[in-house]
Short mmCIF file of C-alpha atoms in Angstrom, two decimals:
data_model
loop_
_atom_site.label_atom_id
_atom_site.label_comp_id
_atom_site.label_asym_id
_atom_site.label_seq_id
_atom_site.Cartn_x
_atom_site.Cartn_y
_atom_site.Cartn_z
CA UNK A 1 0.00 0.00 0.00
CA UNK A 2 1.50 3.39 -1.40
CA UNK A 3 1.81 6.39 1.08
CA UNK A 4 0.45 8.33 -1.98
CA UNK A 5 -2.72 5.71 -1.85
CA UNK A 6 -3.38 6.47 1.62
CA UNK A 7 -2.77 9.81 2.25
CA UNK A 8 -5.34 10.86 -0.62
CA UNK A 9 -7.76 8.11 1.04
CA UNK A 10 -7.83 9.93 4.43
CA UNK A 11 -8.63 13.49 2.52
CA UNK A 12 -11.82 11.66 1.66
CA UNK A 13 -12.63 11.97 5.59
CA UNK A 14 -13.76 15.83 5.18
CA UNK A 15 -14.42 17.94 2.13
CA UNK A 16 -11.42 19.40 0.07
CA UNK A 17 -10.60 20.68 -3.21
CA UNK A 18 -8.72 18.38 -5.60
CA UNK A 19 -7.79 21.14 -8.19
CA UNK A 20 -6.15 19.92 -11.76
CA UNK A 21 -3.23 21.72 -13.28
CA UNK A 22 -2.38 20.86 -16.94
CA UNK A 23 1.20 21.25 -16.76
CA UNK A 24 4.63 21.53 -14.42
CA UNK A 25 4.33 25.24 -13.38
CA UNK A 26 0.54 24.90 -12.70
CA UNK A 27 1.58 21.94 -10.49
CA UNK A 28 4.00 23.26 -8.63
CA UNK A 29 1.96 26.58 -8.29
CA UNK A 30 -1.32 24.82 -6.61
CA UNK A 31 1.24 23.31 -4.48
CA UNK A 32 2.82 26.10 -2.88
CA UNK A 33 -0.83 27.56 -2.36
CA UNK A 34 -1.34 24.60 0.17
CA UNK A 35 -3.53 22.01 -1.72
CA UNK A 36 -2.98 18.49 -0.31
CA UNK A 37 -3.61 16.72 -3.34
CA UNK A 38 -3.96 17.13 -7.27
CA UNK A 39 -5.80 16.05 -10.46
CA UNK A 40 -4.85 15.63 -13.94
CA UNK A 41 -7.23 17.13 -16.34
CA UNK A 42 -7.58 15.55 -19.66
CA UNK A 43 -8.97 18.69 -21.35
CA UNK A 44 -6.21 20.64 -20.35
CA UNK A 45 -3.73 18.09 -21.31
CA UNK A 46 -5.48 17.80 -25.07
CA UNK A 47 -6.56 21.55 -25.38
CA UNK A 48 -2.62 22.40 -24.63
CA UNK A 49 -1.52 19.81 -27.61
CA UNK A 50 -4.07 20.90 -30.05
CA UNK A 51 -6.07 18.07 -29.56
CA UNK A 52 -10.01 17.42 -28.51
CA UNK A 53 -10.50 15.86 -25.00
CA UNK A 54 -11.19 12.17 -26.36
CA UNK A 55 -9.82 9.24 -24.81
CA UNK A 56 -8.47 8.42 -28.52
CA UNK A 57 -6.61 11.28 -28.80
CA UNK A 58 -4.74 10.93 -25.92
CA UNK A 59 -4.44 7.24 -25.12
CA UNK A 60 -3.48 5.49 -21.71
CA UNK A 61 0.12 6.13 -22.13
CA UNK A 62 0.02 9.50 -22.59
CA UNK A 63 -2.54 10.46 -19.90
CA UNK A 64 -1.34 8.25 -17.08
CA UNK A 65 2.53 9.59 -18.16
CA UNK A 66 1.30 13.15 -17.99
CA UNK A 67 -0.85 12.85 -14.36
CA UNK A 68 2.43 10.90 -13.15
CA UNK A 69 4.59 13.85 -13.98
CA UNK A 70 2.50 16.03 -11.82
CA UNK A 71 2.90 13.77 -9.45
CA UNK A 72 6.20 13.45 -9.81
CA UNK A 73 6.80 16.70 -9.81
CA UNK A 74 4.47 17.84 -6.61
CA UNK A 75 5.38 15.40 -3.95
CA UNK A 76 1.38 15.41 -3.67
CA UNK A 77 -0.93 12.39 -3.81
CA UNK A 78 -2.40 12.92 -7.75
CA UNK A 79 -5.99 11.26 -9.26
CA UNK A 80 -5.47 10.45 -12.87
CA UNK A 81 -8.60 11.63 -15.19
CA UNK A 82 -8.80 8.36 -17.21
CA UNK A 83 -11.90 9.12 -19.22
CA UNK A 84 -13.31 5.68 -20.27
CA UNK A 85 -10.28 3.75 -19.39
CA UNK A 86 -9.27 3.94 -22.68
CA UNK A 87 -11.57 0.38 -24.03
CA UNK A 88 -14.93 -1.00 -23.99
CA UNK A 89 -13.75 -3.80 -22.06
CA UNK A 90 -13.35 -4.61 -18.42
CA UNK A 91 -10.40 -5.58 -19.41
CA UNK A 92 -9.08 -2.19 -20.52
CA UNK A 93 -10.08 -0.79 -17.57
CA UNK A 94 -7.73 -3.11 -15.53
CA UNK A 95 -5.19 -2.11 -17.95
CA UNK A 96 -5.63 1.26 -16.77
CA UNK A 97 -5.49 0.13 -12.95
CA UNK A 98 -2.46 -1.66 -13.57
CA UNK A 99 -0.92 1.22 -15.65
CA UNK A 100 -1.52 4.09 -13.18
CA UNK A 101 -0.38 1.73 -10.10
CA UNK A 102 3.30 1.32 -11.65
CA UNK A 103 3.18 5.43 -12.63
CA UNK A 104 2.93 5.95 -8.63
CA UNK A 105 -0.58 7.64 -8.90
CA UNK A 106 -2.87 7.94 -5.93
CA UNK A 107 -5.89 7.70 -7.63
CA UNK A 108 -7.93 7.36 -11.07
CA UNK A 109 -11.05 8.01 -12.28
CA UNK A 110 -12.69 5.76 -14.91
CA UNK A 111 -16.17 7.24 -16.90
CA UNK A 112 -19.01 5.28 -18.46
CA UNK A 113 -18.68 6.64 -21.55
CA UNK A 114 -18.36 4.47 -25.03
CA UNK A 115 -16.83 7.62 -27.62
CA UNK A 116 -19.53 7.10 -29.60
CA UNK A 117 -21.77 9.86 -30.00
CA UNK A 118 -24.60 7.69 -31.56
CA UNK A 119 -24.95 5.79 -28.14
CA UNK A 120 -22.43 7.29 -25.77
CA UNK A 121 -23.04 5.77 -22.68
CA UNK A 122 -22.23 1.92 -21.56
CA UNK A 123 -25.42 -0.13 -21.34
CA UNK A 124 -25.92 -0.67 -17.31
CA UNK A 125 -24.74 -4.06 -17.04
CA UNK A 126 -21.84 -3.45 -19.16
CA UNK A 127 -20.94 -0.20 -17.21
CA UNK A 128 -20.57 -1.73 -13.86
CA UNK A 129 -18.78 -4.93 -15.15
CA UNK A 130 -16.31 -2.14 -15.92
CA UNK A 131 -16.06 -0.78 -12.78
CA UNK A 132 -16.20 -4.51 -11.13
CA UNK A 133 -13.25 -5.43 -12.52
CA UNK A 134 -11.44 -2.18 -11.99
CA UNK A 135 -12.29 -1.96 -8.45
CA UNK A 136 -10.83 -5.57 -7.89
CA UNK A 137 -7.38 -4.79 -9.16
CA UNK A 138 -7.55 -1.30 -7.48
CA UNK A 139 -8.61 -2.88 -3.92
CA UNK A 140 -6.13 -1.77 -0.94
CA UNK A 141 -3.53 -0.30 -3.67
CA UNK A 142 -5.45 2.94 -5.53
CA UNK A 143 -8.53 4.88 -5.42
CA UNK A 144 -11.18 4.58 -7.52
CA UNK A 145 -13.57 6.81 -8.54
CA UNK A 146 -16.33 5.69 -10.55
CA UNK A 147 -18.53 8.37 -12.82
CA UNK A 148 -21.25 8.26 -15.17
CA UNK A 149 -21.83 10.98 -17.57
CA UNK A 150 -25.54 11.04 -18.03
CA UNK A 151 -25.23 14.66 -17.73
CA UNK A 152 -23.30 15.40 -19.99
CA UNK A 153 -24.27 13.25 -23.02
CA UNK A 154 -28.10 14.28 -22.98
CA UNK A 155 -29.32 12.10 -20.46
CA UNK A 156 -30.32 14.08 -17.75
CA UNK A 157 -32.23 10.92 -15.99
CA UNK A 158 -31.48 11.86 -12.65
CA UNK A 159 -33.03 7.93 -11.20
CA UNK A 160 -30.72 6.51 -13.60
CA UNK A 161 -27.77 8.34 -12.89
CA UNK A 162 -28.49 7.45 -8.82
CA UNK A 163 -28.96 3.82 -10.30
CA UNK A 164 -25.64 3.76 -11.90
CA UNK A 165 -24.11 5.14 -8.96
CA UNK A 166 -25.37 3.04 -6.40
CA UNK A 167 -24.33 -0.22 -8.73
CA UNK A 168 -20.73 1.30 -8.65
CA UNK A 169 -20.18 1.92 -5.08
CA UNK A 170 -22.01 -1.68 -4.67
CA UNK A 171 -18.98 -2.80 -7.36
CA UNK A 172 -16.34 -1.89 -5.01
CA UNK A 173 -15.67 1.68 -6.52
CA UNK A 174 -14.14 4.08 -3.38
CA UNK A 175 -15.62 7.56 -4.62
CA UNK A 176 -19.00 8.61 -6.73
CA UNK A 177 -18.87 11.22 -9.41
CA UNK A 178 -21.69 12.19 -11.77
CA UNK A 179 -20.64 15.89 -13.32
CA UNK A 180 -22.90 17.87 -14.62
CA UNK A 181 -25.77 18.13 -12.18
CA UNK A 182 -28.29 20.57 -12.31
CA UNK A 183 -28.62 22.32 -8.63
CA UNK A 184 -27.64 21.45 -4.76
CA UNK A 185 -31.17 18.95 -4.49
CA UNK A 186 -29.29 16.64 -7.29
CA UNK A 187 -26.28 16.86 -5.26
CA UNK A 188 -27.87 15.94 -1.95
CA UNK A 189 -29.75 13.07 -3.84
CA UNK A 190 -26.75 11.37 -5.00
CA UNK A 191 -24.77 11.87 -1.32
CA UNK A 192 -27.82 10.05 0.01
CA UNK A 193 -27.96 7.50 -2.48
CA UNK A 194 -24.30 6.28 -1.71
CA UNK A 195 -23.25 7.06 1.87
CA UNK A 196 -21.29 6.38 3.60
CA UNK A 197 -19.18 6.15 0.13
CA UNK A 198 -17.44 10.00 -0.65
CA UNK A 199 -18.88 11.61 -3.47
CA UNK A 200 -16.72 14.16 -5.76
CA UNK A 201 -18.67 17.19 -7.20
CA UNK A 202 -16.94 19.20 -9.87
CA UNK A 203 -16.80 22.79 -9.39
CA UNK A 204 -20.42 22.74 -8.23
CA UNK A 205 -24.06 22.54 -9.84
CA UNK A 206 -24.89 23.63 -13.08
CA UNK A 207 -27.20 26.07 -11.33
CA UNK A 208 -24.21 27.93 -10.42
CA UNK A 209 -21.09 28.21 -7.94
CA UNK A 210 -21.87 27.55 -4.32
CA UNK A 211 -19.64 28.42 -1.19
CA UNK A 212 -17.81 25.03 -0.55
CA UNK A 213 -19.66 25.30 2.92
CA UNK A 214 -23.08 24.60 1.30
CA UNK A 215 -21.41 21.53 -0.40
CA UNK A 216 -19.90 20.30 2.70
CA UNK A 217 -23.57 20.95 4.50
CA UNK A 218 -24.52 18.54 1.59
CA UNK A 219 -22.11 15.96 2.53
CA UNK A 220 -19.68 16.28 -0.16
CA UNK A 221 -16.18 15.00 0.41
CA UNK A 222 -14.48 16.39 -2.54
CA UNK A 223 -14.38 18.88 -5.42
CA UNK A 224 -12.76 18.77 -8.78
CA UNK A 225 -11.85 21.46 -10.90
CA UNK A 226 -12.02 19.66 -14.21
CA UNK A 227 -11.08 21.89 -16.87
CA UNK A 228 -11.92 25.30 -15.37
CA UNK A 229 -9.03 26.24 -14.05
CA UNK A 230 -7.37 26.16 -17.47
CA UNK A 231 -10.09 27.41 -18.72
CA UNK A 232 -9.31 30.26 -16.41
CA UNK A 233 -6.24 30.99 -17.63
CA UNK A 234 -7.41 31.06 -21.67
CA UNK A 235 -9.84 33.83 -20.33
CA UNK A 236 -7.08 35.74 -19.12
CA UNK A 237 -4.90 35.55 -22.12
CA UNK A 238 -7.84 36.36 -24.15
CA UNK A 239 -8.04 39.76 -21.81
CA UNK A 240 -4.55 39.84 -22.40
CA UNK A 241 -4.23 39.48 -26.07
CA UNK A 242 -7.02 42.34 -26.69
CA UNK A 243 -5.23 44.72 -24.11
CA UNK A 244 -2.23 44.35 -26.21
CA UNK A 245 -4.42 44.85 -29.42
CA UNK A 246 -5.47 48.04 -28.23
CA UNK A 247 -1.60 49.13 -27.05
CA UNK A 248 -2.19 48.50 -23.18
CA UNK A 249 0.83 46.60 -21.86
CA UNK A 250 -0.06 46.97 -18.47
CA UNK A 251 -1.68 43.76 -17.96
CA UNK A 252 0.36 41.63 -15.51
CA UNK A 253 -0.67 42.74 -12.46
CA UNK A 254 -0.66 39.25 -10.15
CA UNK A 255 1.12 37.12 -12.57
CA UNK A 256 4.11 35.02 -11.09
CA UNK A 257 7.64 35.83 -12.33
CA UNK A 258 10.00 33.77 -13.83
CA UNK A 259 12.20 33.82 -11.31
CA UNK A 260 9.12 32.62 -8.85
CA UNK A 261 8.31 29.88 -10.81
CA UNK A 262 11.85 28.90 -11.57
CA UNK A 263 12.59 28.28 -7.78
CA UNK A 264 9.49 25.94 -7.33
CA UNK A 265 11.10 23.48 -9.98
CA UNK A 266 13.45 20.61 -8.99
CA UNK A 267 17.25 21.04 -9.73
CA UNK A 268 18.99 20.15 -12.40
CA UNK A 269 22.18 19.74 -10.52
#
């Protein structure tokens, strides 16, 4: 059993935010702001190589190398975003296990989605075979979190998302994750449906932001940036870029220096 593996298990005692950098400096930045653990993100990842956030276009290698870099890199216990696994199969999905186990990460999330647009979520049965056999290899040696993306492929069946849910936790997955939901009464819902199991919200309901009290109230254990902290950072160079259209170079008011972000990365001594 990892120290990683367990020291991101006992966050899931109380709430805390998991937020995902995309690259070193983002990394190393969230970690000298005091965050006790990280997340990759696999839309940053493929938006910074010019590349649409599909499992195919990154691949297993790729994405497990990248989140094991931030950990590597952090010192800090770091969740893989695995999207479907990266295969149909159950089988793919131990692959995956296996794979991020041997990169040193803490934990990995695996979705229910199929990458095909015509019918892009697992059938039920199928979908928590997956997570069955992932949770077996991931017993006692990483954590698993288990998400179906109703929400976000049209499907806003809030029973069958609950459904799915339940089925995973009952398949031995460690943390729930359904993105996309549409207020805090969804959110409570699905805390209910699964406790004493931690469920991971991302960013917060599609209502809008919430204080993280509220989601703690709710019984939340975690929250998940997912892309939106990169997203952040587009928005500001797009601020950027039109101040320096118009001839306005004073824009970097708050922005780390070189020098700051130099010292936060490892020697090369």
């Amino acid at each position: 059993m990892s120290a990683a593996y367990e020291a991101f298990r006992d966050l899931h005692r109380s709430i805390f935010v998991m937020p995902n950098p995309w690259d070193g400096a983002s990394s190393l930045l969230l970690k000298r702001e005091g965050f006790a653990a990280l997340a990759s993100t696999s839309a940053g990842l493929a938006f910074g190589l010019g590349l649409p956030d599909a499992a195919a276009a990154l691949g297993r290698d790729l994405s497990i190398g990248h989140a094991a870099m931030i950990a590597r890199l952090s010192g800090l216990p770091v969740n893989g975003d695995l999207e479907d696994g990266f295969g149909p199969t159950p089988e793919d999905c131990v692959a995956t296990v296996e794979a991020s186990i041997a990169a040193g990460l803490a934990g990995l999330g695996i979705e229910d989605t199929t990458a095909d647009p015509s019918r892009p979520i697992h059938d039920f049965d199928h979908a928590v075979a997956r997570i069955a056999a992932a949770a077996k290899a991931a017993k006692g040696r990483i954590l698993l979190t288990a998400r179906t993306d109703n929400f976000l492929h049209g499907r806003p069946d809030l029973d069958d998302t609950i459904r799915r849910l339940v089925a995973f936790a009952e398949a031995g997955a460690d943390v729930l994750y359904a993105p996309g939901l549409p207020d805090m009464a969804s959110i409570e819902a699905v805390v209910r449906a699964v406790s004493p199991r931690p469920v991971n919200v991302v960013f917060g309901p599609r209502s809008g932001p919430v204080p993280l009290s509220v989601l703690e109230a709710a019984g939340v254990k975690r929250v998940s940036l997912g892309g939106v902290l990169y997203r952040h950072a587009m928005g500001a160079l797009v601020t950027a870029a039109r101040r320096l259209k118009a001839g306005d170079f004073d824009f970097m008011a708050g922005a780390p220096t070189s020098a700051e972000i130099t010292a936060l990365l490892p020697s090369q001594g």
